[in-house]
PDB file of N, CA, C and O and ligand atoms in Angstrom:
ATOM      1  N   MET T   1      -9.927  26.705 -18.376  1.00  0.00           N
ATOM      2  CA  MET T   1      -9.476  25.240 -18.426  1.00  0.00           C
ATOM      3  C   MET T   1     -11.280  23.897 -17.769  1.00  0.00           C
ATOM      4  O   MET T   1     -12.195  24.615 -18.804  1.00  0.00           O
ATOM      5  N   PHE T   2     -10.939  23.610 -17.006  1.00  0.00           N
ATOM      6  CA  PHE T   2     -12.034  23.363 -16.963  1.00  0.00           C
ATOM      7  C   PHE T   2     -12.347  23.503 -15.239  1.00  0.00           C
ATOM      8  O   PHE T   2     -13.250  22.665 -14.712  1.00  0.00           O
ATOM      9  N   GLY T   3     -12.225  24.716 -15.028  1.00  0.00           N
ATOM     10  CA  GLY T   3     -13.169  25.140 -14.008  1.00  0.00           C
ATOM     11  C   GLY T   3     -11.986  25.495 -12.867  1.00  0.00           C
ATOM     12  O   GLY T   3     -12.777  25.901 -11.614  1.00  0.00           O
ATOM     13  N   PHE T   4     -11.019  25.021 -12.828  1.00  0.00           N
ATOM     14  CA  PHE T   4     -10.299  24.712 -11.359  1.00  0.00           C
ATOM     15  C   PHE T   4      -8.526  25.025 -11.935  1.00  0.00           C
ATOM     16  O   PHE T   4      -8.300  24.413 -12.675  1.00  0.00           O
ATOM     17  N   SER T   5      -8.348  26.221 -10.943  1.00  0.00           N
ATOM     18  CA  SER T   5      -6.667  26.006 -11.292  1.00  0.00           C
ATOM     19  C   SER T   5      -5.871  25.479 -11.287  1.00  0.00           C
ATOM     20  O   SER T   5      -6.351  24.661 -10.153  1.00  0.00           O
ATOM     21  N   ILE T   6      -4.695  25.759 -11.083  1.00  0.00           N
ATOM     22  CA  ILE T   6      -3.746  25.134 -10.804  1.00  0.00           C
ATOM     23  C   ILE T   6      -3.350  25.507  -9.157  1.00  0.00           C
ATOM     24  O   ILE T   6      -3.118  24.158  -8.105  1.00  0.00           O
ATOM     25  N   GLY T   7      -3.600  26.521  -8.641  1.00  0.00           N
ATOM     26  CA  GLY T   7      -4.061  26.504  -7.202  1.00  0.00           C
ATOM     27  C   GLY T   7      -4.845  25.367  -6.426  1.00  0.00           C
ATOM     28  O   GLY T   7      -4.718  25.146  -5.006  1.00  0.00           O
ATOM     29  N   LYS T   8      -5.823  25.937  -6.759  1.00  0.00           N
ATOM     30  CA  LYS T   8      -6.852  25.030  -6.335  1.00  0.00           C
ATOM     31  C   LYS T   8      -6.360  23.574  -6.207  1.00  0.00           C
ATOM     32  O   LYS T   8      -6.690  22.635  -5.177  1.00  0.00           O
ATOM     33  N   ILE T   9      -5.946  22.806  -6.991  1.00  0.00           N
ATOM     34  CA  ILE T   9      -5.381  21.446  -7.157  1.00  0.00           C
ATOM     35  C   ILE T   9      -4.305  21.146  -5.982  1.00  0.00           C
ATOM     36  O   ILE T   9      -4.309  19.766  -5.628  1.00  0.00           O
ATOM     37  N   ILE T  10      -3.392  22.224  -5.987  1.00  0.00           N
ATOM     38  CA  ILE T  10      -2.392  22.047  -4.843  1.00  0.00           C
ATOM     39  C   ILE T  10      -2.882  22.023  -3.222  1.00  0.00           C
ATOM     40  O   ILE T  10      -2.581  21.126  -2.807  1.00  0.00           O
ATOM     41  N   VAL T  11      -3.723  22.990  -3.353  1.00  0.00           N
ATOM     42  CA  VAL T  11      -4.848  23.894  -2.348  1.00  0.00           C
ATOM     43  C   VAL T  11      -5.564  22.122  -1.633  1.00  0.00           C
ATOM     44  O   VAL T  11      -5.654  21.422  -0.272  1.00  0.00           O
ATOM     45  N   LEU T  12      -6.017  21.364  -2.909  1.00  0.00           N
ATOM     46  CA  LEU T  12      -7.240  20.331  -2.836  1.00  0.00           C
ATOM     47  C   LEU T  12      -5.821  19.201  -2.163  1.00  0.00           C
ATOM     48  O   LEU T  12      -6.262  18.360  -1.189  1.00  0.00           O
ATOM     49  N   ALA T  13      -4.825  19.128  -2.862  1.00  0.00           N
ATOM     50  CA  ALA T  13      -3.586  17.756  -2.597  1.00  0.00           C
ATOM     51  C   ALA T  13      -3.869  17.973  -0.965  1.00  0.00           C
ATOM     52  O   ALA T  13      -2.955  17.085  -0.756  1.00  0.00           O
ATOM     53  N   ALA T  14      -3.553  19.445  -0.648  1.00  0.00           N
ATOM     54  CA  ALA T  14      -2.586  19.332   0.568  1.00  0.00           C
ATOM     55  C   ALA T  14      -4.254  18.964   2.058  1.00  0.00           C
ATOM     56  O   ALA T  14      -3.218  18.451   2.504  1.00  0.00           O
ATOM     57  N   ILE T  15      -5.344  19.444   1.331  1.00  0.00           N
ATOM     58  CA  ILE T  15      -5.752  18.853   2.570  1.00  0.00           C
ATOM     59  C   ILE T  15      -6.370  17.015   2.316  1.00  0.00           C
ATOM     60  O   ILE T  15      -6.126  16.548   3.201  1.00  0.00           O
ATOM     61  N   ILE T  16      -5.876  16.506   0.956  1.00  0.00           N
ATOM     62  CA  ILE T  16      -6.361  14.866   1.238  1.00  0.00           C
ATOM     63  C   ILE T  16      -4.679  14.717   1.836  1.00  0.00           C
ATOM     64  O   ILE T  16      -5.486  13.556   2.712  1.00  0.00           O
ATOM     65  N   ALA T  17      -3.235  14.653   1.350  1.00  0.00           N
ATOM     66  CA  ALA T  17      -2.211  14.894   2.024  1.00  0.00           C
ATOM     67  C   ALA T  17      -2.594  14.810   3.543  1.00  0.00           C
ATOM     68  O   ALA T  17      -2.201  13.638   3.914  1.00  0.00           O
ATOM     69  N   ALA T  18      -3.309  15.888   4.273  1.00  0.00           N
ATOM     70  CA  ALA T  18      -3.373  16.578   5.705  1.00  0.00           C
ATOM     71  C   ALA T  18      -4.662  15.397   6.119  1.00  0.00           C
ATOM     72  O   ALA T  18      -4.211  14.909   7.217  1.00  0.00           O
ATOM     73  N   VAL T  19      -5.659  15.068   5.209  1.00  0.00           N
ATOM     74  CA  VAL T  19      -6.452  14.042   6.353  1.00  0.00           C
ATOM     75  C   VAL T  19      -5.634  12.519   5.866  1.00  0.00           C
ATOM     76  O   VAL T  19      -6.077  11.857   6.789  1.00  0.00           O
ATOM     77  N   TRP T  20      -4.777  12.815   5.174  1.00  0.00           N
ATOM     78  CA  TRP T  20      -4.302  10.677   4.527  1.00  0.00           C
ATOM     79  C   TRP T  20      -3.130  10.807   6.076  1.00  0.00           C
ATOM     80  O   TRP T  20      -3.447   9.699   6.326  1.00  0.00           O
ATOM     81  N   TYR T  21      -2.471  12.025   5.983  1.00  0.00           N
ATOM     82  CA  TYR T  21      -0.943  11.696   7.226  1.00  0.00           C
ATOM     83  C   TYR T  21      -2.646  11.696   8.717  1.00  0.00           C
ATOM     84  O   TYR T  21      -1.367  11.087   9.502  1.00  0.00           O
ATOM     85  N   GLY T  22      -2.907  12.470   8.727  1.00  0.00           N
ATOM     86  CA  GLY T  22      -3.542  12.770  10.159  1.00  0.00           C
ATOM     87  C   GLY T  22      -4.318  11.180  10.583  1.00  0.00           C
ATOM     88  O   GLY T  22      -4.420  10.685  11.813  1.00  0.00           O
ATOM     89  N   TYR T  23      -4.886  10.498   9.808  1.00  0.00           N
ATOM     90  CA  TYR T  23      -5.687   9.220   9.614  1.00  0.00           C
ATOM     91  C   TYR T  23      -4.114   7.715   9.872  1.00  0.00           C
ATOM     92  O   TYR T  23      -5.171   7.703  10.793  1.00  0.00           O
ATOM     93  N   LYS T  24      -3.442   8.399   9.414  1.00  0.00           N
ATOM     94  CA  LYS T  24      -2.506   7.421   9.755  1.00  0.00           C
ATOM     95  C   LYS T  24      -1.604   7.570  10.933  1.00  0.00           C
ATOM     96  O   LYS T  24      -1.357   6.437  11.226  1.00  0.00           O
ATOM     97  N   PHE T  25      -1.383   8.479  11.088  1.00  0.00           N
ATOM     98  CA  PHE T  25      -1.192   8.968  12.662  1.00  0.00           C
ATOM     99  C   PHE T  25      -1.521   9.035  13.627  1.00  0.00           C
ATOM    100  O   PHE T  25      -1.104   7.884  14.466  1.00  0.00           O
ATOM    101  N   VAL T  26      -3.347   8.664  13.204  1.00  0.00           N
ATOM    102  CA  VAL T  26      -4.395   8.140  14.145  1.00  0.00           C
ATOM    103  C   VAL T  26      -4.061   6.214  14.177  1.00  0.00           C
ATOM    104  O   VAL T  26      -4.250   5.852  15.394  1.00  0.00           O
ATOM    105  N   TYR T  27      -3.855   6.081  13.592  1.00  0.00           N
ATOM    106  CA  TYR T  27      -4.310   4.485  13.115  1.00  0.00           C
ATOM    107  C   TYR T  27      -3.046   4.421  14.186  1.00  0.00           C
ATOM    108  O   TYR T  27      -3.298   3.022  14.529  1.00  0.00           O
ATOM    109  N   ARG T  28      -1.318   4.917  13.735  1.00  0.00           N
ATOM    110  CA  ARG T  28      -0.612   3.554  14.123  1.00  0.00           C
ATOM    111  C   ARG T  28      -0.598   4.596  15.900  1.00  0.00           C
ATOM    112  O   ARG T  28      -0.169   3.078  16.064  1.00  0.00           O
ATOM    113  N   LEU T  29      -1.147   5.099  16.550  1.00  0.00           N
ATOM    114  CA  LEU T  29      -1.405   5.458  17.761  1.00  0.00           C
ATOM    115  C   LEU T  29      -2.481   4.378  18.265  1.00  0.00           C
ATOM    116  O   LEU T  29      -1.717   4.049  19.351  1.00  0.00           O
ATOM    117  N   ASP T  30      -3.165   4.141  17.469  1.00  0.00           N
ATOM    118  CA  ASP T  30      -4.044   3.079  18.190  1.00  0.00           C
ATOM    119  C   ASP T  30      -3.857   1.728  17.943  1.00  0.00           C
ATOM    120  O   ASP T  30      -3.626   0.975  18.925  1.00  0.00           O
ATOM    121  N   GLN T  31      -2.604   1.441  16.725  1.00  0.00           N
ATOM    122  CA  GLN T  31      -1.997   0.499  16.717  1.00  0.00           C
ATOM    123  C   GLN T  31      -1.195   0.517  17.530  1.00  0.00           C
ATOM    124  O   GLN T  31      -1.003  -1.675  18.232  1.00  0.00           O
ATOM    125  N   ASN T  32      -0.361   1.135  17.995  1.00  0.00           N
ATOM    126  CA  ASN T  32       0.632   1.119  19.269  1.00  0.00           C
ATOM    127  C   ASN T  32       0.133   0.804  20.637  1.00  0.00           C
ATOM    128  O   ASN T  32       0.193   0.415  21.408  1.00  0.00           O
ATOM    129  N   ARG T  33      -0.922   1.026  20.555  1.00  0.00           N
ATOM    130  CA  ARG T  33      -1.772   1.277  22.157  1.00  0.00           C
ATOM    131  C   ARG T  33      -2.298  -0.128  21.962  1.00  0.00           C
ATOM    132  O   ARG T  33      -2.445  -0.963  23.345  1.00  0.00           O
ATOM    133  N   LYS T  34      -2.945  -0.462  21.240  1.00  0.00           N
ATOM    134  CA  LYS T  34      -3.505  -2.137  21.429  1.00  0.00           C
ATOM    135  C   LYS T  34      -2.020  -2.845  20.754  1.00  0.00           C
ATOM    136  O   LYS T  34      -2.138  -4.173  22.563  1.00  0.00           O
ATOM    137  N   ARG T  35      -0.902  -2.621  20.836  1.00  0.00           N
ATOM    138  CA  ARG T  35       0.179  -3.754  20.720  1.00  0.00           C
ATOM    139  C   ARG T  35       0.538  -3.807  22.466  1.00  0.00           C
ATOM    140  O   ARG T  35       1.465  -4.927  22.271  1.00  0.00           O
ATOM    141  N   GLU T  36       0.713  -2.626  22.932  1.00  0.00           N
ATOM    142  CA  GLU T  36       1.102  -2.100  24.033  1.00  0.00           C
ATOM    143  C   GLU T  36       0.176  -3.213  25.248  1.00  0.00           C
ATOM    144  O   GLU T  36       0.879  -3.652  26.064  1.00  0.00           O
ATOM    145  N   ALA T  37      -0.815  -3.043  24.761  1.00  0.00           N
ATOM    146  CA  ALA T  37      -2.051  -3.803  25.582  1.00  0.00           C
ATOM    147  C   ALA T  37      -1.636  -5.098  25.316  1.00  0.00           C
ATOM    148  O   ALA T  37      -1.524  -5.959  26.703  1.00  0.00           O
ATOM    149  N   GLU T  38      -0.993  -6.001  24.260  1.00  0.00           N
ATOM    150  CA  GLU T  38      -1.372  -7.197  24.074  1.00  0.00           C
ATOM    151  C   GLU T  38       0.263  -7.627  24.543  1.00  0.00           C
ATOM    152  O   GLU T  38      -0.090  -8.409  25.295  1.00  0.00           O
ATOM    153  N   LYS T  39       0.661  -6.504  24.595  1.00  0.00           N
ATOM    154  CA  LYS T  39       2.009  -6.780  25.194  1.00  0.00           C
ATOM    155  C   LYS T  39       2.177  -7.421  27.270  1.00  0.00           C
ATOM    156  O   LYS T  39       2.831  -8.135  27.484  1.00  0.00           O
ATOM    157  N   SER T  40       2.134  -6.332  27.657  1.00  0.00           N
ATOM    158  CA  SER T  40       1.611  -6.099  29.062  1.00  0.00           C
ATOM    159  C   SER T  40       0.520  -7.733  29.474  1.00  0.00           C
ATOM    160  O   SER T  40       1.108  -7.941  30.088  1.00  0.00           O
ATOM    161  N   LYS T  41      -0.359  -7.458  28.336  1.00  0.00           N
ATOM    162  CA  LYS T  41      -1.266  -8.521  28.713  1.00  0.00           C
ATOM    163  C   LYS T  41      -0.238 -10.391  27.903  1.00  0.00           C
ATOM    164  O   LYS T  41      -0.409 -10.959  29.248  1.00  0.00           O
ATOM    165  N   LEU T  42       0.837  -9.912  27.433  1.00  0.00           N
ATOM    166  CA  LEU T  42       1.423 -11.683  27.446  1.00  0.00           C
ATOM    167  C   LEU T  42       2.185 -11.534  28.259  1.00  0.00           C
ATOM    168  O   LEU T  42       2.591 -12.747  28.821  1.00  0.00           O
ATOM    169  N   LYS T  43       3.089 -10.035  29.263  1.00  0.00           N
ATOM    170  CA  LYS T  43       4.050 -10.350  30.021  1.00  0.00           C
ATOM    171  C   LYS T  43       2.924 -11.041  31.143  1.00  0.00           C
ATOM    172  O   LYS T  43       3.857 -12.187  31.993  1.00  0.00           O
ATOM    173  N   LYS T  44       2.057 -10.737  31.739  1.00  0.00           N
ATOM    174  CA  LYS T  44       1.536 -11.687  32.824  1.00  0.00           C
ATOM    175  C   LYS T  44       1.355 -12.852  32.619  1.00  0.00           C
ATOM    176  O   LYS T  44       1.367 -13.630  33.792  1.00  0.00           O
ATOM    177  N   THR T  45       0.557 -13.000  31.354  1.00  0.00           N
ATOM    178  CA  THR T  45       0.624 -14.625  30.678  1.00  0.00           C
ATOM    179  C   THR T  45       2.254 -15.167  31.559  1.00  0.00           C
ATOM    180  O   THR T  45       2.540 -16.395  31.976  1.00  0.00           O
ATOM    181  N   GLU T  46       2.891 -14.755  30.496  1.00  0.00           N
ATOM    182  CA  GLU T  46       4.752 -15.498  30.796  1.00  0.00           C
ATOM    183  C   GLU T  46       4.381 -15.430  32.435  1.00  0.00           C
ATOM    184  O   GLU T  46       5.292 -16.558  32.584  1.00  0.00           O
ATOM    185  N   THR T  47       4.489 -14.449  32.890  1.00  0.00           N
ATOM    186  CA  THR T  47       4.711 -14.868  34.818  1.00  0.00           C
ATOM    187  C   THR T  47       4.090 -15.483  35.203  1.00  0.00           C
ATOM    188  O   THR T  47       4.638 -16.857  36.096  1.00  0.00           O
ATOM    189  N   ILE T  48       3.075 -15.417  34.927  1.00  0.00           N
ATOM    190  CA  ILE T  48       2.002 -17.369  35.122  1.00  0.00           C
ATOM    191  C   ILE T  48       2.581 -18.364  34.658  1.00  0.00           C
ATOM    192  O   ILE T  48       2.493 -19.245  35.413  1.00  0.00           O
ATOM    193  N   ASN T  49       3.836 -18.658  33.436  1.00  0.00           N
ATOM    194  CA  ASN T  49       3.161 -19.781  33.362  1.00  0.00           C
ATOM    195  C   ASN T  49       4.945 -20.085  33.848  1.00  0.00           C
ATOM    196  O   ASN T  49       5.348 -21.157  33.389  1.00  0.00           O
ATOM    197  N   LYS T  50       5.697 -19.158  34.325  1.00  0.00           N
ATOM    198  CA  LYS T  50       7.033 -19.197  35.197  1.00  0.00           C
ATOM    199  C   LYS T  50       6.645 -19.766  35.998  1.00  0.00           C
ATOM    200  O   LYS T  50       7.778 -19.660  37.065  1.00  0.00           O
ATOM    201  N   MET T  51       5.967 -20.849  36.520  1.00  0.00           N
ATOM    202  CA  MET T  51       6.000 -22.120  37.075  1.00  0.00           C
ATOM    203  C   MET T  51       7.263 -23.023  37.285  1.00  0.00           C
ATOM    204  O   MET T  51       6.927 -23.960  36.184  1.00  0.00           O
ATOM    205  N   VAL T  52       7.975 -23.250  38.269  1.00  0.00           N
ATOM    206  CA  VAL T  52       8.785 -24.422  37.771  1.00  0.00           C
ATOM    207  C   VAL T  52       8.761 -25.335  38.824  1.00  0.00           C
ATOM    208  O   VAL T  52       8.833 -25.334  40.043  1.00  0.00           O
ATOM    209  N   LYS T  53       9.552 -26.623  38.739  1.00  0.00           N
ATOM    210  CA  LYS T  53       8.611 -27.912  39.561  1.00  0.00           C
ATOM    211  C   LYS T  53       9.979 -28.356  40.231  1.00  0.00           C
ATOM    212  O   LYS T  53      10.937 -28.090  39.439  1.00  0.00           O
ATOM    213  N   CYS T  54      10.422 -27.893  41.475  1.00  0.00           N
ATOM    214  CA  CYS T  54      12.041 -28.539  42.097  1.00  0.00           C
ATOM    215  C   CYS T  54      12.314 -30.025  42.033  1.00  0.00           C
ATOM    216  O   CYS T  54      11.205 -30.739  41.841  1.00  0.00           O
ATOM    217  N   PRO T  55      13.203 -30.184  41.013  1.00  0.00           N
ATOM    218  CA  PRO T  55      13.054 -32.020  40.646  1.00  0.00           C
ATOM    219  C   PRO T  55      13.312 -32.279  42.064  1.00  0.00           C
ATOM    220  O   PRO T  55      12.910 -33.929  41.774  1.00  0.00           O
ATOM    221  N   SER T  56      14.186 -31.474  43.032  1.00  0.00           N
ATOM    222  CA  SER T  56      14.032 -32.824  44.496  1.00  0.00           C
ATOM    223  C   SER T  56      12.740 -32.778  45.392  1.00  0.00           C
ATOM    224  O   SER T  56      12.989 -33.816  46.362  1.00  0.00           O
ATOM    225  N   CYS T  57      12.239 -31.627  45.399  1.00  0.00           N
ATOM    226  CA  CYS T  57      11.651 -31.996  46.677  1.00  0.00           C
ATOM    227  C   CYS T  57      10.005 -31.689  46.048  1.00  0.00           C
ATOM    228  O   CYS T  57       8.876 -32.065  46.722  1.00  0.00           O
ATOM    229  N   GLY T  58       9.777 -31.404  44.427  1.00  0.00           N
ATOM    230  CA  GLY T  58       8.419 -31.688  43.665  1.00  0.00           C
ATOM    231  C   GLY T  58       7.279 -30.130  44.530  1.00  0.00           C
ATOM    232  O   GLY T  58       6.368 -30.358  43.637  1.00  0.00           O
ATOM    233  N   THR T  59       8.380 -29.372  45.338  1.00  0.00           N
ATOM    234  CA  THR T  59       7.210 -28.071  45.248  1.00  0.00           C
ATOM    235  C   THR T  59       7.494 -27.071  43.639  1.00  0.00           C
ATOM    236  O   THR T  59       8.340 -26.644  42.976  1.00  0.00           O
ATOM    237  N   TYR T  60       5.737 -26.306  43.864  1.00  0.00           N
ATOM    238  CA  TYR T  60       6.394 -25.707  42.796  1.00  0.00           C
ATOM    239  C   TYR T  60       6.694 -23.931  42.655  1.00  0.00           C
ATOM    240  O   TYR T  60       5.662 -23.733  44.002  1.00  0.00           O
ATOM    241  N   ALA T  61       7.111 -23.062  42.203  1.00  0.00           N
ATOM    242  CA  ALA T  61       8.067 -22.137  42.663  1.00  0.00           C
ATOM    243  C   ALA T  61       7.403 -21.791  41.276  1.00  0.00           C
ATOM    244  O   ALA T  61       7.941 -21.712  40.333  1.00  0.00           O
ATOM    245  N   VAL T  62       7.732 -19.793  41.402  1.00  0.00           N
ATOM    246  CA  VAL T  62       7.657 -18.563  40.423  1.00  0.00           C
ATOM    247  C   VAL T  62       9.320 -18.982  40.121  1.00  0.00           C
ATOM    248  O   VAL T  62       9.902 -18.839  41.299  1.00  0.00           O
ATOM    249  N   ASP T  63       9.226 -19.069  39.320  1.00  0.00           N
ATOM    250  CA  ASP T  63      10.334 -18.956  38.599  1.00  0.00           C
ATOM    251  C   ASP T  63      11.796 -17.102  38.863  1.00  0.00           C
ATOM    252  O   ASP T  63      10.789 -16.325  37.649  1.00  0.00           O
ATOM    253  N   THR T  64      12.150 -17.217  39.829  1.00  0.00           N
ATOM    254  CA  THR T  64      12.612 -15.578  39.897  1.00  0.00           C
ATOM    255  C   THR T  64      13.927 -15.915  38.822  1.00  0.00           C
ATOM    256  O   THR T  64      14.634 -14.527  39.144  1.00  0.00           O
ATOM    257  N   GLY T  65      14.835 -16.409  38.298  1.00  0.00           N
ATOM    258  CA  GLY T  65      15.789 -16.802  37.659  1.00  0.00           C
ATOM    259  C   GLY T  65      17.141 -17.029  39.013  1.00  0.00           C
ATOM    260  O   GLY T  65      17.576 -17.059  38.006  1.00  0.00           O
ATOM    261  N   ALA T  66      16.235 -17.137  40.180  1.00  0.00           N
ATOM    262  CA  ALA T  66      17.597 -17.472  41.104  1.00  0.00           C
ATOM    263  C   ALA T  66      17.877 -18.885  40.404  1.00  0.00           C
ATOM    264  O   ALA T  66      19.444 -19.186  40.713  1.00  0.00           O
ATOM    265  N   ALA T  67      17.321 -19.910  39.861  1.00  0.00           N
ATOM    266  CA  ALA T  67      17.646 -20.941  39.136  1.00  0.00           C
ATOM    267  C   ALA T  67      17.789 -22.065  40.569  1.00  0.00           C
ATOM    268  O   ALA T  67      18.488 -22.678  40.954  1.00  0.00           O
ATOM    269  N   ARG T  68      17.127 -21.432  41.380  1.00  0.00           N
ATOM    270  CA  ARG T  68      17.255 -22.603  43.104  1.00  0.00           C
ATOM    271  C   ARG T  68      15.828 -22.664  43.836  1.00  0.00           C
ATOM    272  O   ARG T  68      14.812 -21.425  43.740  1.00  0.00           O
ATOM    273  N   CYS T  69      15.799 -23.723  44.468  1.00  0.00           N
ATOM    274  CA  CYS T  69      14.046 -24.022  45.203  1.00  0.00           C
ATOM    275  C   CYS T  69      14.268 -23.263  46.654  1.00  0.00           C
ATOM    276  O   CYS T  69      15.408 -23.033  46.974  1.00  0.00           O
ATOM    277  N   GLY T  70      13.594 -22.207  47.033  1.00  0.00           N
ATOM    278  CA  GLY T  70      13.288 -21.949  47.486  1.00  0.00           C
ATOM    279  C   GLY T  70      12.961 -22.411  48.580  1.00  0.00           C
ATOM    280  O   GLY T  70      12.516 -22.213  50.342  1.00  0.00           O
ATOM    281  N   VAL T  71      12.523 -24.046  48.587  1.00  0.00           N
ATOM    282  CA  VAL T  71      12.176 -24.918  50.090  1.00  0.00           C
ATOM    283  C   VAL T  71      13.069 -25.755  50.612  1.00  0.00           C
ATOM    284  O   VAL T  71      13.641 -25.421  50.952  1.00  0.00           O
ATOM    285  N   CYS T  72      13.784 -26.601  49.261  1.00  0.00           N
ATOM    286  CA  CYS T  72      14.906 -27.444  49.998  1.00  0.00           C
ATOM    287  C   CYS T  72      16.387 -26.192  49.159  1.00  0.00           C
ATOM    288  O   CYS T  72      18.091 -27.168  49.614  1.00  0.00           O
ATOM    289  N   GLY T  73      15.936 -25.315  48.040  1.00  0.00           N
ATOM    290  CA  GLY T  73      17.679 -24.662  48.280  1.00  0.00           C
ATOM    291  C   GLY T  73      18.125 -25.928  46.568  1.00  0.00           C
ATOM    292  O   GLY T  73      19.640 -24.978  46.850  1.00  0.00           O
ATOM    293  N   SER T  74      17.505 -26.767  46.356  1.00  0.00           N
ATOM    294  CA  SER T  74      18.379 -27.260  45.231  1.00  0.00           C
ATOM    295  C   SER T  74      18.330 -26.768  43.905  1.00  0.00           C
ATOM    296  O   SER T  74      17.421 -25.705  43.763  1.00  0.00           O
ATOM    297  N   PRO T  75      19.245 -27.020  42.728  1.00  0.00           N
ATOM    298  CA  PRO T  75      18.557 -25.921  41.598  1.00  0.00           C
ATOM    299  C   PRO T  75      17.995 -26.951  40.717  1.00  0.00           C
ATOM    300  O   PRO T  75      18.223 -27.960  40.559  1.00  0.00           O
ATOM    301  N   TYR T  76      17.567 -26.146  39.791  1.00  0.00           N
ATOM    302  CA  TYR T  76      16.183 -26.281  39.587  1.00  0.00           C
ATOM    303  C   TYR T  76      16.920 -27.106  37.794  1.00  0.00           C
ATOM    304  O   TYR T  76      18.102 -26.775  37.415  1.00  0.00           O
TER     305      TYR T  76
HETATM  306 ZN1  LIG W 101      13.274 -28.315  46.014  1.00  0.00          ZN
END
């Protein structure tokens, strides 16, 4: 035929598939790593932005979820 058999084509296709899936796998791992890094960066920013001002005494405090001023004890 054209100098290559069905067997050679199958082997070639398998090699191409292996390279393709290998590349995709590495790419996905890299993307996940980047996303995790981005997420942890966002989390840090969130913590910084979570400063709340007490309406009664005006003290800025980190919002710990207690929804209560640490200085005067009034709710936010
Ligand atoms: Zn207060």
